[in-house]
Amino acid sequence: CGTAVTVLAQPGDNWMLHVVAEMIRPGDVVVVALTTDNDDGMFGDLLAVSARAHGAVGLLIDAGVRDVADLTTMEFPVWSKAISAQGTVKATAGSVNVPVVCAGAGIEPGDVIVADVDGVVVVRRDAAAEVARLSAERVAKEEKSRDRLRQGELGLDFYGLRAKLTELGVRYVDEV
């Protein structure tokens, strides 16, 4: 989870990924979009070392990455659309901290990126405080449910699902 610092790069050109390093603040997630579809390996272990040194907590990139084993060893989380050994050039300027579309989602600089093994969510900067509050409430509620389930209580009972089963005509048959 972190604040989006955005990059709009040209396909096959990772120049702006070097430029963004001086814009990264601790807790940022670097979000890289391209002006057109491309799978080249635009980010690898050397850029990850630089990003981490400036406080980045992860990368979301609508292109390829390389040196995946090194990135995994570094524990630098990356969400990419491809893995590719195809290198890149540094020839065409792009933009940093501008609105981008990455993986089909519109992302503004400063939006909150929340990502894990299940996927990535973009939380608009102006909604972040309310979403955080609601999320904390949801986590607390689910922890209470976990406690009840650990004690052996059935979700059928505390979620009130038995009445719906009856309404649907479901019946238990004991053929033992």
Tab-separated table of C-alpha atoms in Angstrom:
chain	number	residue	atom	x	y	z
A	1	CYS	CA	0.000	0.000	0.000
A	2	GLY	CA	1.350	3.395	-0.890
A	3	THR	CA	0.893	6.674	-2.676
A	4	ALA	CA	1.046	6.647	-6.478
A	5	VAL	CA	3.898	8.416	-8.191
A	6	THR	CA	3.102	8.046	-11.880
A	7	VAL	CA	5.175	7.626	-15.018
A	8	LEU	CA	4.054	7.844	-18.632
A	9	ALA	CA	6.743	6.207	-20.758
A	10	GLN	CA	7.268	5.448	-24.400
A	11	PRO	CA	7.155	1.758	-25.396
A	12	GLY	CA	10.541	0.086	-25.063
A	13	ASP	CA	12.041	3.192	-23.423
A	14	ASN	CA	12.692	3.240	-19.670
A	15	TRP	CA	14.290	6.675	-19.421
A	16	MET	CA	11.439	8.019	-17.280
A	17	LEU	CA	11.895	5.166	-14.799
A	18	HIS	CA	15.303	6.657	-14.080
A	19	VAL	CA	13.811	10.148	-13.877
A	20	VAL	CA	11.076	9.141	-11.422
A	21	ALA	CA	13.684	8.050	-8.861
A	22	GLU	CA	14.272	11.652	-7.823
A	23	MET	CA	10.511	12.164	-7.350
A	24	ILE	CA	9.958	9.136	-5.091
A	25	ARG	CA	9.137	9.774	-1.460
A	26	PRO	CA	9.079	7.101	1.253
A	27	GLY	CA	5.926	5.012	0.922
A	28	ASP	CA	5.364	5.627	-2.797
A	29	VAL	CA	4.303	2.997	-5.300
A	30	VAL	CA	5.718	3.689	-8.752
A	31	VAL	CA	2.959	3.347	-11.365
A	32	VAL	CA	4.151	3.048	-14.959
A	33	ALA	CA	1.875	3.389	-17.992
A	34	LEU	CA	2.934	3.394	-21.630
A	35	THR	CA	1.717	5.445	-24.558
A	36	THR	CA	0.949	2.209	-26.413
A	37	ASP	CA	0.943	-1.526	-25.721
A	38	ASN	CA	4.381	-3.023	-25.035
A	39	ASP	CA	5.769	-5.999	-23.114
A	40	ASP	CA	9.495	-5.119	-23.081
A	41	GLY	CA	11.341	-5.659	-19.795
A	42	MET	CA	11.397	-2.017	-18.741
A	43	PHE	CA	12.191	-2.553	-15.041
A	44	GLY	CA	14.707	-4.831	-13.361
A	45	ASP	CA	16.823	-5.226	-10.274
A	46	LEU	CA	18.986	-2.120	-10.768
A	47	LEU	CA	15.958	0.165	-11.029
A	48	ALA	CA	14.443	-1.642	-8.041
A	49	VAL	CA	17.559	-0.928	-5.974
A	50	SER	CA	17.287	2.745	-6.902
A	51	ALA	CA	13.532	2.920	-6.215
A	52	ARG	CA	13.924	1.245	-2.817
A	53	ALA	CA	16.821	3.538	-1.887
A	54	HIS	CA	14.458	6.478	-2.335
A	55	GLY	CA	11.632	4.872	-0.363
A	56	ALA	CA	9.435	3.157	-2.970
A	57	VAL	CA	7.466	0.232	-1.585
A	58	GLY	CA	6.521	-1.362	-4.908
A	59	LEU	CA	5.871	-1.067	-8.621
A	60	LEU	CA	2.780	-1.350	-10.793
A	61	ILE	CA	3.754	-1.452	-14.477
A	62	ASP	CA	1.679	-1.903	-17.621
A	63	ALA	CA	4.660	-3.486	-19.405
A	64	GLY	CA	7.245	-6.173	-18.769
A	65	VAL	CA	9.870	-6.610	-16.092
A	66	ARG	CA	13.134	-8.524	-16.144
A	67	ASP	CA	15.457	-9.967	-13.491
A	68	VAL	CA	12.411	-11.428	-11.749
A	69	ALA	CA	14.458	-13.766	-9.546
A	70	ASP	CA	16.460	-10.784	-8.281
A	71	LEU	CA	13.290	-8.764	-7.643
A	72	THR	CA	11.848	-11.667	-5.646
A	73	THR	CA	15.022	-12.020	-3.607
A	74	MET	CA	14.964	-8.287	-2.889
A	75	GLU	CA	11.374	-8.567	-1.677
A	76	PHE	CA	10.426	-5.621	-3.864
A	77	PRO	CA	6.791	-6.231	-4.827
A	78	VAL	CA	6.033	-5.832	-8.520
A	79	TRP	CA	2.769	-6.183	-10.419
A	80	SER	CA	3.447	-6.360	-14.147
A	81	LYS	CA	1.647	-7.601	-17.212
A	82	ALA	CA	4.656	-9.501	-18.562
A	83	ILE	CA	8.106	-10.872	-17.907
A	84	SER	CA	10.567	-10.199	-20.691
A	85	ALA	CA	14.321	-10.259	-21.236
A	86	GLN	CA	13.899	-7.691	-24.025
A	87	GLY	CA	15.892	-4.650	-22.989
A	88	THR	CA	14.995	-1.025	-23.500
A	89	VAL	CA	16.524	2.227	-24.688
A	90	LYS	CA	16.700	5.691	-23.202
A	91	ALA	CA	15.787	7.878	-26.140
A	92	THR	CA	12.400	9.556	-25.745
A	93	ALA	CA	11.171	11.723	-22.910
A	94	GLY	CA	7.890	10.980	-21.224
A	95	SER	CA	6.160	12.409	-18.164
A	96	VAL	CA	6.260	11.974	-14.409
A	97	ASN	CA	3.407	12.652	-11.967
A	98	VAL	CA	0.691	13.064	-14.574
A	99	PRO	CA	-2.643	11.238	-14.793
A	100	VAL	CA	-2.165	7.829	-16.437
A	101	VAL	CA	-4.151	4.762	-17.390
A	102	CYS	CA	-2.435	1.614	-16.135
A	103	ALA	CA	-3.982	-1.814	-16.659
A	104	GLY	CA	-7.211	-0.070	-17.655
A	105	ALA	CA	-7.470	2.007	-14.473
A	106	GLY	CA	-7.204	5.771	-14.367
A	107	ILE	CA	-4.623	6.755	-11.767
A	108	GLU	CA	-3.774	10.256	-10.553
A	109	PRO	CA	-0.557	11.144	-8.754
A	110	GLY	CA	-1.266	10.834	-5.038
A	111	ASP	CA	-3.968	8.171	-5.365
A	112	VAL	CA	-3.515	5.245	-2.998
A	113	ILE	CA	-2.467	1.914	-4.473
A	114	VAL	CA	-3.385	-1.176	-2.458
A	115	ALA	CA	-1.988	-4.423	-3.846
A	116	ASP	CA	-1.486	-7.997	-2.747
A	117	VAL	CA	-1.467	-11.480	-4.263
A	118	ASP	CA	-5.163	-11.112	-5.123
A	119	GLY	CA	-4.742	-7.983	-7.229
A	120	VAL	CA	-4.517	-4.208	-7.218
A	121	VAL	CA	-7.013	-1.532	-6.180
A	122	VAL	CA	-6.766	2.198	-6.802
A	123	VAL	CA	-8.284	4.424	-4.107
A	124	ARG	CA	-8.825	8.025	-5.128
A	125	ARG	CA	-6.806	10.422	-3.018
A	126	ASP	CA	-9.905	12.361	-1.901
A	127	ALA	CA	-11.652	9.163	-0.763
A	128	ALA	CA	-8.661	7.556	0.967
A	129	ALA	CA	-9.525	8.578	4.548
A	130	GLU	CA	-13.121	7.331	4.273
A	131	VAL	CA	-12.047	4.097	2.552
A	132	ALA	CA	-9.446	3.506	5.289
A	133	ARG	CA	-12.089	4.040	7.990
A	134	LEU	CA	-14.566	1.689	6.308
A	135	SER	CA	-11.829	-0.878	5.716
A	136	ALA	CA	-10.845	-0.857	9.388
A	137	GLU	CA	-14.500	-1.402	10.344
A	138	ARG	CA	-14.732	-4.301	7.880
A	139	VAL	CA	-11.554	-5.916	9.210
A	140	ALA	CA	-12.863	-5.649	12.794
A	141	LYS	CA	-16.225	-7.150	11.777
A	142	GLU	CA	-14.532	-10.023	9.923
A	143	GLU	CA	-12.277	-10.739	12.910
A	144	LYS	CA	-15.384	-11.150	15.074
A	145	SER	CA	-16.772	-13.564	12.464
A	146	ARG	CA	-13.483	-15.492	12.454
A	147	ASP	CA	-13.671	-15.798	16.240
A	148	ARG	CA	-17.208	-17.175	16.006
A	149	LEU	CA	-16.191	-19.636	13.280
A	150	ARG	CA	-13.164	-20.765	15.349
A	151	GLN	CA	-15.562	-21.517	18.199
A	152	GLY	CA	-17.496	-23.815	15.869
A	153	GLU	CA	-20.499	-21.593	15.213
A	154	LEU	CA	-21.843	-22.031	11.699
A	155	GLY	CA	-22.072	-19.207	9.193
A	156	LEU	CA	-25.480	-20.628	8.279
A	157	ASP	CA	-26.665	-19.521	11.699
A	158	PHE	CA	-25.011	-16.174	12.355
A	159	TYR	CA	-25.429	-14.950	8.783
A	160	GLY	CA	-29.126	-15.913	8.957
A	161	LEU	CA	-28.909	-18.222	5.942
A	162	ARG	CA	-31.105	-21.063	7.203
A	163	ALA	CA	-34.327	-19.166	6.465
A	164	LYS	CA	-33.229	-18.648	2.844
A	165	LEU	CA	-32.496	-22.387	2.503
A	166	THR	CA	-36.002	-23.155	3.734
A	167	GLU	CA	-37.468	-20.537	1.400
A	168	LEU	CA	-35.666	-22.163	-1.536
A	169	GLY	CA	-36.988	-25.577	-0.550
A	170	VAL	CA	-33.631	-27.035	0.426
A	171	ARG	CA	-33.941	-29.891	2.834
A	172	TYR	CA	-31.400	-32.104	4.520
A	173	VAL	CA	-31.676	-35.835	3.880
A	174	ASP	CA	-30.022	-38.214	6.326
A	175	GLU	CA	-29.626	-41.577	4.596
A	176	VAL	CA	-27.370	-43.196	7.206
